[in-house]
XYZ file of C-alpha atoms in Angstrom:
127
model
C 59.048 37.577 113.389
C 57.146 40.656 114.461
C 53.660 40.125 115.860
C 50.854 42.697 115.816
C 51.242 43.094 119.589
C 54.968 43.933 119.370
C 55.949 47.575 119.894
C 57.733 47.676 116.523
C 54.778 46.309 114.565
C 53.778 49.094 112.208
C 51.879 49.747 109.050
C 53.510 52.586 107.180
C 52.571 54.680 104.174
C 55.303 55.762 101.764
C 55.295 57.736 98.558
C 56.679 56.025 95.461
C 59.745 58.301 95.582
C 60.424 57.068 99.116
C 60.165 53.453 97.954
C 62.792 54.246 95.305
C 65.036 55.696 98.037
C 64.527 52.561 100.153
C 65.507 50.452 97.155
C 68.663 52.480 96.538
C 69.619 52.276 100.214
C 69.099 48.490 100.169
C 71.265 48.248 97.034
C 74.009 50.388 98.631
C 74.009 48.215 101.749
C 74.036 45.011 99.697
C 70.839 43.719 101.258
C 69.320 40.780 99.406
C 65.699 41.544 100.208
C 64.906 44.182 97.597
C 64.220 44.413 93.885
C 67.185 43.603 91.665
C 67.331 47.238 90.544
C 65.390 50.491 90.469
C 64.436 49.614 86.884
C 62.982 46.297 88.025
C 61.017 48.057 90.758
C 59.680 50.615 88.273
C 58.634 47.797 85.923
C 56.451 46.222 88.616
C 55.253 49.022 90.907
C 52.968 51.868 89.817
C 54.098 55.369 90.718
C 51.630 55.564 93.606
C 51.938 55.457 97.397
C 52.593 52.019 98.927
C 51.870 50.418 102.283
C 54.559 48.659 104.295
C 54.100 46.328 107.244
C 56.927 45.269 109.527
C 57.423 41.513 109.284
C 60.815 40.681 110.807
C 63.661 42.442 112.539
C 67.382 41.815 112.154
C 69.352 42.358 115.329
C 73.114 42.663 115.715
C 74.805 43.094 119.074
C 71.437 43.650 120.747
C 70.341 46.440 118.404
C 67.908 46.342 115.501
C 69.891 46.820 112.308
C 67.059 46.457 109.803
C 63.405 45.627 109.394
C 62.085 43.324 106.719
C 58.781 44.766 105.570
C 56.007 43.605 103.317
C 55.272 46.107 100.558
C 51.695 46.247 99.245
C 51.565 48.113 95.942
C 49.568 48.702 92.777
C 51.029 46.611 89.971
C 52.100 48.233 86.699
C 50.829 45.582 84.291
C 47.687 44.340 85.996
C 45.140 47.167 85.797
C 43.611 47.432 89.263
C 45.563 44.479 90.701
C 48.222 44.811 93.330
C 51.369 43.044 94.347
C 53.132 42.063 97.528
C 56.897 41.905 97.990
C 59.463 42.354 100.744
C 62.172 44.926 101.281
C 64.721 45.510 104.029
C 64.743 48.963 105.627
C 67.282 50.428 108.027
C 66.028 50.977 111.576
C 66.515 54.749 111.297
C 64.559 54.910 108.044
C 61.828 52.674 109.472
C 61.346 55.099 112.375
C 61.061 58.064 110.000
C 58.196 56.704 107.856
C 54.538 57.764 108.202
C 52.796 55.370 110.595
C 49.080 54.819 109.876
C 48.134 52.035 112.308
C 47.905 53.816 115.656
C 44.247 52.935 116.236
C 43.758 49.353 117.546
C 40.851 48.596 115.195
C 42.765 49.927 112.201
C 45.766 47.815 113.219
C 43.586 44.665 113.318
C 42.136 45.474 109.899
C 45.604 45.959 108.388
C 46.834 42.703 109.952
C 43.937 40.929 108.222
C 44.533 42.645 104.859
C 48.242 41.804 104.814
C 47.545 38.253 105.982
C 45.073 37.729 103.139
C 47.485 39.301 100.660
C 50.280 36.934 101.735
C 47.970 33.966 101.237
C 46.808 35.208 97.844
C 43.672 37.089 96.937
C 41.643 36.378 93.843
C 38.291 37.501 92.545
C 35.637 34.803 93.003
C 32.174 34.348 91.549
C 29.432 34.215 94.144
C 27.239 31.131 94.219
C-alpha cells in the first residue's frame, strides 16, 4: 500500500486518450487490473480527463514494476455521476504523467476525496 506520506504517492491528471493508452499497455502486458477491453472502458468512462491516485506498488527484484492506481472518472451513463476503478500502470508511464498534488494542502484534500469515493458517495437530503 502507498500512504500519502510516501514519496511515490501521487495524484495525477490524464487525458482520456492517455487512459486509453494505459488500458492498451495493460492489455499488452497481460495485467489483470484494467478494463476487459478498450470498448468496455469507452462504455463506462466519458471522454474527459481523469484523475489517478497511486494506491499500491508492485516490486520485483527490488524495483517497482508497476503502480496500481485508482481512476476517478465521469461515468458515461450516469449524467453528472462519476466512477472509481483501478488500473495498473508501468513505473515509467507513472513517472511521465501530470502530477497535480505537489501542494501539501491539495494533497490532503485529494486523499480525502479519494477516500470518500472508495467508501461510496451518495446524495443525501438535509434534515
